[in-house]
Coordinates of C-alpha atoms and ligand atoms in Angstrom, one line a residue:
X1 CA -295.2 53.8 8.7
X2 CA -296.0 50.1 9.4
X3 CA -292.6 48.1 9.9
X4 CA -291.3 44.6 9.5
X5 CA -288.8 43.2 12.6
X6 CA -285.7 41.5 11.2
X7 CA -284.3 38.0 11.9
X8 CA -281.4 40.0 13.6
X9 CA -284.0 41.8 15.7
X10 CA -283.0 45.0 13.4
X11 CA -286.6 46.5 12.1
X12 CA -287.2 48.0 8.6
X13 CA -290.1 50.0 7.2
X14 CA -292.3 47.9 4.6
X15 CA -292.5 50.6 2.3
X16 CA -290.4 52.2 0.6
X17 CA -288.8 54.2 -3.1
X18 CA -286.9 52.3 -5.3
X19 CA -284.7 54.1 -7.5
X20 CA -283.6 51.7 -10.2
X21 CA -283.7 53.0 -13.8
X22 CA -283.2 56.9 -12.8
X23 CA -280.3 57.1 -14.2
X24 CA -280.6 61.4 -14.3
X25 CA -279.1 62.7 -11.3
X26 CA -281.3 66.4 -10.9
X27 CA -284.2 63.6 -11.4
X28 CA -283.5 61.0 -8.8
X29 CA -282.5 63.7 -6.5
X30 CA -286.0 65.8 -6.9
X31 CA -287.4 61.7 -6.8
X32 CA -285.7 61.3 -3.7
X33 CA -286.5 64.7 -1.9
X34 CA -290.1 64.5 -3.0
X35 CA -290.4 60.7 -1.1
X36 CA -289.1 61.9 1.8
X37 CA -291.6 65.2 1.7
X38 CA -294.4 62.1 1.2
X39 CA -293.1 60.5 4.1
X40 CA -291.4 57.9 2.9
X41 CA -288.5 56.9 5.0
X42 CA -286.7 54.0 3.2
X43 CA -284.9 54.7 0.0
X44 CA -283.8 51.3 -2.0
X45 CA -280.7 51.7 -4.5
X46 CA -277.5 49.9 -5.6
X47 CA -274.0 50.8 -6.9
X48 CA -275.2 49.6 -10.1
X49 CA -277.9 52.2 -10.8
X50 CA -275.0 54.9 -10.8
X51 CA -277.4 57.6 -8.3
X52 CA -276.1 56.5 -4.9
X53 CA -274.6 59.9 -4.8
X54 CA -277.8 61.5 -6.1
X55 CA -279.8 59.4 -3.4
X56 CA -276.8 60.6 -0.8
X57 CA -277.4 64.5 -1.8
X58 CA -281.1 64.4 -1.5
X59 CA -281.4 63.0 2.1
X60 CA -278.4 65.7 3.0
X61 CA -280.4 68.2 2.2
X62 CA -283.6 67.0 3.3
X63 CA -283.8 68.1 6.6
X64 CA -284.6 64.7 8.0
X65 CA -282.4 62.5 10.3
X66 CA -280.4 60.0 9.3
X67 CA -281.3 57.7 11.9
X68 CA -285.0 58.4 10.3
X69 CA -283.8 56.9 7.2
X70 CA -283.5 53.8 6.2
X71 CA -281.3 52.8 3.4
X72 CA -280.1 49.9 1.6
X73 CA -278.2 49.6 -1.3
X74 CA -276.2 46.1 -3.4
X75 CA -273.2 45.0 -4.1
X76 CA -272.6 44.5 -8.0
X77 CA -271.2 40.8 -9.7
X78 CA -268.0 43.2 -11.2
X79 CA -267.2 43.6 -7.1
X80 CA -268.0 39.8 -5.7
X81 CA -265.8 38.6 -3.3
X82 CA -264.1 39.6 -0.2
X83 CA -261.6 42.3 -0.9
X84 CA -263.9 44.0 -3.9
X85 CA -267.3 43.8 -1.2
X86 CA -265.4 45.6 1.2
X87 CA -264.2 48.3 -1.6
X88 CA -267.2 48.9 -2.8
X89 CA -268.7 49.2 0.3
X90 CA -266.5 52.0 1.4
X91 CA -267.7 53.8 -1.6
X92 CA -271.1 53.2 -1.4
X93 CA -271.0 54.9 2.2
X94 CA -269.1 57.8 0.3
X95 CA -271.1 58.2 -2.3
X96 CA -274.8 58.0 0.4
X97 CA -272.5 60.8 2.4
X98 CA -273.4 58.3 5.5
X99 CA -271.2 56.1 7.9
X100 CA -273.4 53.1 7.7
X101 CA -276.0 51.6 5.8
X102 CA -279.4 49.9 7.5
X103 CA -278.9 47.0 5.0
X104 CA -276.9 45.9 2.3
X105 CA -277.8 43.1 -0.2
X106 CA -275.9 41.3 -2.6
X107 CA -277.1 42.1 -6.1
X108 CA -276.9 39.0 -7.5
X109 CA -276.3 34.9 -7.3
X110 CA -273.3 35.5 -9.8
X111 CA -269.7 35.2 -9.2
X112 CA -267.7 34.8 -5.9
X113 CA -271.0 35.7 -3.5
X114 CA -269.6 33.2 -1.1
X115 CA -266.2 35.7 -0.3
X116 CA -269.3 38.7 -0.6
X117 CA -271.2 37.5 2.0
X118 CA -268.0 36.8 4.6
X119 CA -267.3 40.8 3.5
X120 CA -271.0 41.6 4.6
X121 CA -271.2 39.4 8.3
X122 CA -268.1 41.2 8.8
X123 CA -269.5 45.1 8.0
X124 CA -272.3 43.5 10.1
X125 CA -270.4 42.5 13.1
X126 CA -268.9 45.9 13.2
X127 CA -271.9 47.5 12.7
X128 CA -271.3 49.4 9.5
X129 CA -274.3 47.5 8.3
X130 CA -277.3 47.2 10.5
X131 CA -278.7 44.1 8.4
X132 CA -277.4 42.4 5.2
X133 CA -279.1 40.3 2.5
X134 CA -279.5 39.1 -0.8
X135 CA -281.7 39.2 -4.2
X136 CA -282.3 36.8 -6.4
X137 CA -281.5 34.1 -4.8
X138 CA -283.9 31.4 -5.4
X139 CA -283.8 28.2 -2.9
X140 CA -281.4 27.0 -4.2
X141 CA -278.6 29.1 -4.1
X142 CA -280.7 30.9 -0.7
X143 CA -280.1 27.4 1.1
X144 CA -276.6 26.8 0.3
X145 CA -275.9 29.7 1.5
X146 CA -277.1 29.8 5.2
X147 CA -275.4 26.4 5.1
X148 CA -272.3 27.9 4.5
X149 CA -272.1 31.0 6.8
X150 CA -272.9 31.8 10.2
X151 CA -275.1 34.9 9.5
X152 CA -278.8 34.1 8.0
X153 CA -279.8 37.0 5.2
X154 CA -282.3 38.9 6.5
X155 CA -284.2 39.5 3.6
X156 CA -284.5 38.1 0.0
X157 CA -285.0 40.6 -3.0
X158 CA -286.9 39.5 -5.1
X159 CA -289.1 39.8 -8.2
X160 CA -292.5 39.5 -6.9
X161 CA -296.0 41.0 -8.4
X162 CA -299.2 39.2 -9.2
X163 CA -297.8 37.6 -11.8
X164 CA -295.2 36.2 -10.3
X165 CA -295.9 35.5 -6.3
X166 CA -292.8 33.5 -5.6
X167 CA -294.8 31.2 -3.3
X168 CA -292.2 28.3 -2.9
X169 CA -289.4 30.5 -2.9
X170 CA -291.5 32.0 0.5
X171 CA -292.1 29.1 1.9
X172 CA -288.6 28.1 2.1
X173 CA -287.6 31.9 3.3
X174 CA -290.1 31.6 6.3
X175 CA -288.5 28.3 7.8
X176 CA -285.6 30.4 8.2
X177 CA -287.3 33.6 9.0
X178 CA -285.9 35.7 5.7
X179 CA -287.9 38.5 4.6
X180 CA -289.5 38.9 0.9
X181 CA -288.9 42.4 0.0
X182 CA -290.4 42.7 -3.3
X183 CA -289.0 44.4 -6.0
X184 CA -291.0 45.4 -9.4
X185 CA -294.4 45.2 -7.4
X186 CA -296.1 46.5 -10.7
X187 CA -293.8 43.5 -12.8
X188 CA -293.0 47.2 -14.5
X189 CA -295.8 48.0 -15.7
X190 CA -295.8 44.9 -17.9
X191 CA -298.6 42.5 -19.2
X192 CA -301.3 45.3 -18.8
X193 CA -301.5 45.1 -14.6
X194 CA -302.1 48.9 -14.5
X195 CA -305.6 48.3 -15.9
X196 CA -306.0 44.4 -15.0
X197 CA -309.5 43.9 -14.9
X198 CA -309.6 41.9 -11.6
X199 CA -307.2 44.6 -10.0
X200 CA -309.9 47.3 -11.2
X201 CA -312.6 45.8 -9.9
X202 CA -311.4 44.8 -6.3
X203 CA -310.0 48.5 -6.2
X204 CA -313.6 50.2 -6.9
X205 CA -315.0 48.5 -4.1
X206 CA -312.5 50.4 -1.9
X207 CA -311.9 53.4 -4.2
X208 CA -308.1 52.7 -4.8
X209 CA -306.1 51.8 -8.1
X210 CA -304.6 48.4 -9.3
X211 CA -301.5 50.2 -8.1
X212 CA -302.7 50.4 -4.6
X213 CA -304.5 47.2 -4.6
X214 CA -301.2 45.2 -5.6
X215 CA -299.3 47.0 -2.6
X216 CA -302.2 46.6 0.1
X217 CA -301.8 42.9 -1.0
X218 CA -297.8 42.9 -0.3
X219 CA -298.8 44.5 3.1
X220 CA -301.2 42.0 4.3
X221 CA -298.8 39.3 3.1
X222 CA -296.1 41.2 5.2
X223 CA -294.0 41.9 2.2
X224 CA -291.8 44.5 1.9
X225 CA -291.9 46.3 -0.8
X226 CA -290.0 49.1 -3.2
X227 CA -292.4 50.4 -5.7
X228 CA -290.5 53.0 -8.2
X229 CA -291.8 56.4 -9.5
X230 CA -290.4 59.6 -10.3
X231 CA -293.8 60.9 -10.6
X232 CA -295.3 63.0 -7.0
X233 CA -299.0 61.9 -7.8
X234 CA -297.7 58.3 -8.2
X235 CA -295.6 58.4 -5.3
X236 CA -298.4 59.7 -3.3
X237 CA -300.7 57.1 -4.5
X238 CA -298.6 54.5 -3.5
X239 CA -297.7 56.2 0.2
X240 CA -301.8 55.9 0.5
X241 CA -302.8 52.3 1.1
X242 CA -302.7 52.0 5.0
X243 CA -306.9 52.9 5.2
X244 CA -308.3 49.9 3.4
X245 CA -308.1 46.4 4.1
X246 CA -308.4 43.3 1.6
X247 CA -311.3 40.6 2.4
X248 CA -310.3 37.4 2.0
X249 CA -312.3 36.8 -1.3
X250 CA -310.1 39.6 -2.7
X251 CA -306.6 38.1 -1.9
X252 CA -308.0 34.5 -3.1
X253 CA -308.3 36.4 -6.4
X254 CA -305.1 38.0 -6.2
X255 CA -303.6 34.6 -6.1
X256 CA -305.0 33.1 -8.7
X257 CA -303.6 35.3 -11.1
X258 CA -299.9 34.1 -10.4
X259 CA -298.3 32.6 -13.0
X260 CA -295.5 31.6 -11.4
X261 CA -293.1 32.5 -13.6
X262 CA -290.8 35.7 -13.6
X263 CA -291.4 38.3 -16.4
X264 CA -288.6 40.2 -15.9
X265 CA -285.8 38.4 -14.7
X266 CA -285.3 34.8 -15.0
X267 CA -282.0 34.3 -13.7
X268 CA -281.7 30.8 -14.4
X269 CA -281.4 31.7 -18.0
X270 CA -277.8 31.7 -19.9
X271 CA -278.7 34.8 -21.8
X272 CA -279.3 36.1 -18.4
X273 CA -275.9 35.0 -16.6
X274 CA -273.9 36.4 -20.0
X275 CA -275.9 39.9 -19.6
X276 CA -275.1 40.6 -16.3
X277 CA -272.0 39.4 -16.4
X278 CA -271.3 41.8 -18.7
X279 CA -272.3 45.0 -16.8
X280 CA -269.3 46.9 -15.7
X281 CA -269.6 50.6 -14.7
X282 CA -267.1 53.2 -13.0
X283 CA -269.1 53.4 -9.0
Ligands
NAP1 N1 -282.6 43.6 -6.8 C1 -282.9 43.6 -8.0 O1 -282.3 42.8 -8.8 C2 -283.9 44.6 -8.5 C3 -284.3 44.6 -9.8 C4 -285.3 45.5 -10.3 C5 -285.7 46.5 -9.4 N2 -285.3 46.5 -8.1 C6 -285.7 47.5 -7.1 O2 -287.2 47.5 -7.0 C7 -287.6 48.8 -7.3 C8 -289.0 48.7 -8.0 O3 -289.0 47.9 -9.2 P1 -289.0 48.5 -10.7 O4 -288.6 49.9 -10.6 O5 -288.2 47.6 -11.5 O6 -290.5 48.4 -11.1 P2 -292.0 48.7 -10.5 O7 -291.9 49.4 -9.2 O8 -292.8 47.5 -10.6 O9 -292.6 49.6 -11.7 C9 -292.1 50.9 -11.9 C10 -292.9 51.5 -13.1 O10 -294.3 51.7 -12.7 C11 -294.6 53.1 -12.9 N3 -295.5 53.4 -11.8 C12 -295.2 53.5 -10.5 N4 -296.2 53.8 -9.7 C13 -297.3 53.9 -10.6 C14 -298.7 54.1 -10.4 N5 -299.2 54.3 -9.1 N6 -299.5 54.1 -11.5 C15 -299.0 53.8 -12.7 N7 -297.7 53.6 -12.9 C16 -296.8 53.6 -11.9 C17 -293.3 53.8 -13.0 O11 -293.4 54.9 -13.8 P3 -293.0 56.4 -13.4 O12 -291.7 56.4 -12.7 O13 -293.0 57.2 -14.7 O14 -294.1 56.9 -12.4 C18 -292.4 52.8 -13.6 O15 -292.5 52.8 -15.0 C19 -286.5 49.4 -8.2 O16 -286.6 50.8 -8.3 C20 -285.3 48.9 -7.4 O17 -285.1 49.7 -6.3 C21 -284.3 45.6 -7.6

């Protein structure tokens, strides 16, 4: 498994199963168990996607070592700021059945992040976290806050597909050594990409799928990247993209089909800061 080294020296794997919208227990347990049979050795959830304790009972029983594992999990807007971080910490570690994470993100630029991220260089420092983060933090928000603390994120989730190549955002991230790690790599199936015609045709030259096309090109752009499935086949076909190897002409057309404009989240919007606001769950 090709890995990524951290700006705190940590390394992550730049593959790995993301596990948002399983909300089925018995379904993103089998998910979970059938990754790791794949060999996929990071697992991507958040206290918000109500299966950290699915996630948790499927690496238990795996078989596999903890330490050959790497997980990473969010802290929600309802639990921003100090004290609340540092609860819900303490039951995302229950819920995983684990006595540290390998990185924790905050899952939003919403509420008091600023308290969140003094919980998170703490858990850091006493190495219940191996690396923390953010998402969606566009420069913005990203700059102000290595300004204000003394720990850099490691990595930036963000939305990041064809479509959508975040290519400012990047640049900024790289002065400061912060990671992409891309979530929705197949901008969720939207806008047709499974069957994008310039996707297609690059992937016949090689024999591999838009799928695997759009993944080889987050590898060679050292992206790391969480593509979701609960299907095996799928899963396996997006474990498989390490024996091929984009030309240049291939990832110039890759690039022109960004957009540059998010098709899933754009979390500038009001409607968007009112929404999430309004998610509130029982972890
Ligand atoms: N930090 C954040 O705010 C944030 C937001 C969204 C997502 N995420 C993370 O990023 C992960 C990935 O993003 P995502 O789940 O939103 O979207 P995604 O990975 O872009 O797309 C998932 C969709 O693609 C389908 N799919 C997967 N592999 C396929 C293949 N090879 N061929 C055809 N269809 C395929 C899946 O269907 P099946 O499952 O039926 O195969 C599912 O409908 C999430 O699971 C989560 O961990 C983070």
């Amino acid at each position: 498994m090709d890995t990524i080294q951290l700006n705190n020296k940590a390394t992550m794997p730049l593959l790995g199963l993301g596990v948002f919208q399983i909300p089925d227990q018995e379904l993103c347990e089998q998910t979970v168990s059938h990754a790791l049979n794949t060999g996929y050795q990071m697992i991507d959830t958040a206290a918000s996607y109500g299966n950290e304790k699915a996630v948790g009972n499927a690496i238990k029983h795996s078989g596999v070592a903890r330490e050959e594992i790497f997980i990473s999990s969010k802290v929600w807007i309802q639990d921003a700021g100090y004290e609340q971080t540092m609860k819900s910490f303490e039951k995302t570690l229950q819920n995983l059945q684990t006595d540290y994470l390998d990185l924790y993100l905050i899952h939003m630029p919403y509420g008091d992040y600023h308290g969140s991220w003094r919980a998170m260089e703490e858990l850091h420092r006493s190495e219940k976290v191996k690396a923390i983060g953010v998402c969606n933090f566009l420069e913005d928000r990203l700059v102000d806050l290595v300004l204000s603390h003394d720990i850099m994120p490691a990595v930036n989730q963000m939305e990041m597909h064809p479509f959508y190549q975040q290519k400012e955002l990047r640049a900024v991230m790289q002065k400061y050594d912060i990671k992409m790690m891309a979530w929705a790599p197949f901008a969720e199936g939207s806008n047709g990409i499974f069957t994008n015609q310039a996707l297609s045709e690059i992937g016949e030259k090689y024999g591999k799928s838009p799928a695997q096309v759009i993944l080889r090109w987050l590898r060679q752009n050292h992206v790391i990247t969480i593509p979701k499935s609960v299907r095996l086949e799928r899963m396996q076909e997006n474990f498989n993209v390490d024996d091929f190897e984009l030309s240049k002409e291939d990832i110039s057309q890759i690039e022109k089909m960004d957009q540059d404009e998010s098709l899933i989240l754009d979390i500038r919007s009001l409607d968007e800061v009112y929404r999430l606001h309004d998610i509130q769950f029982e972890q």
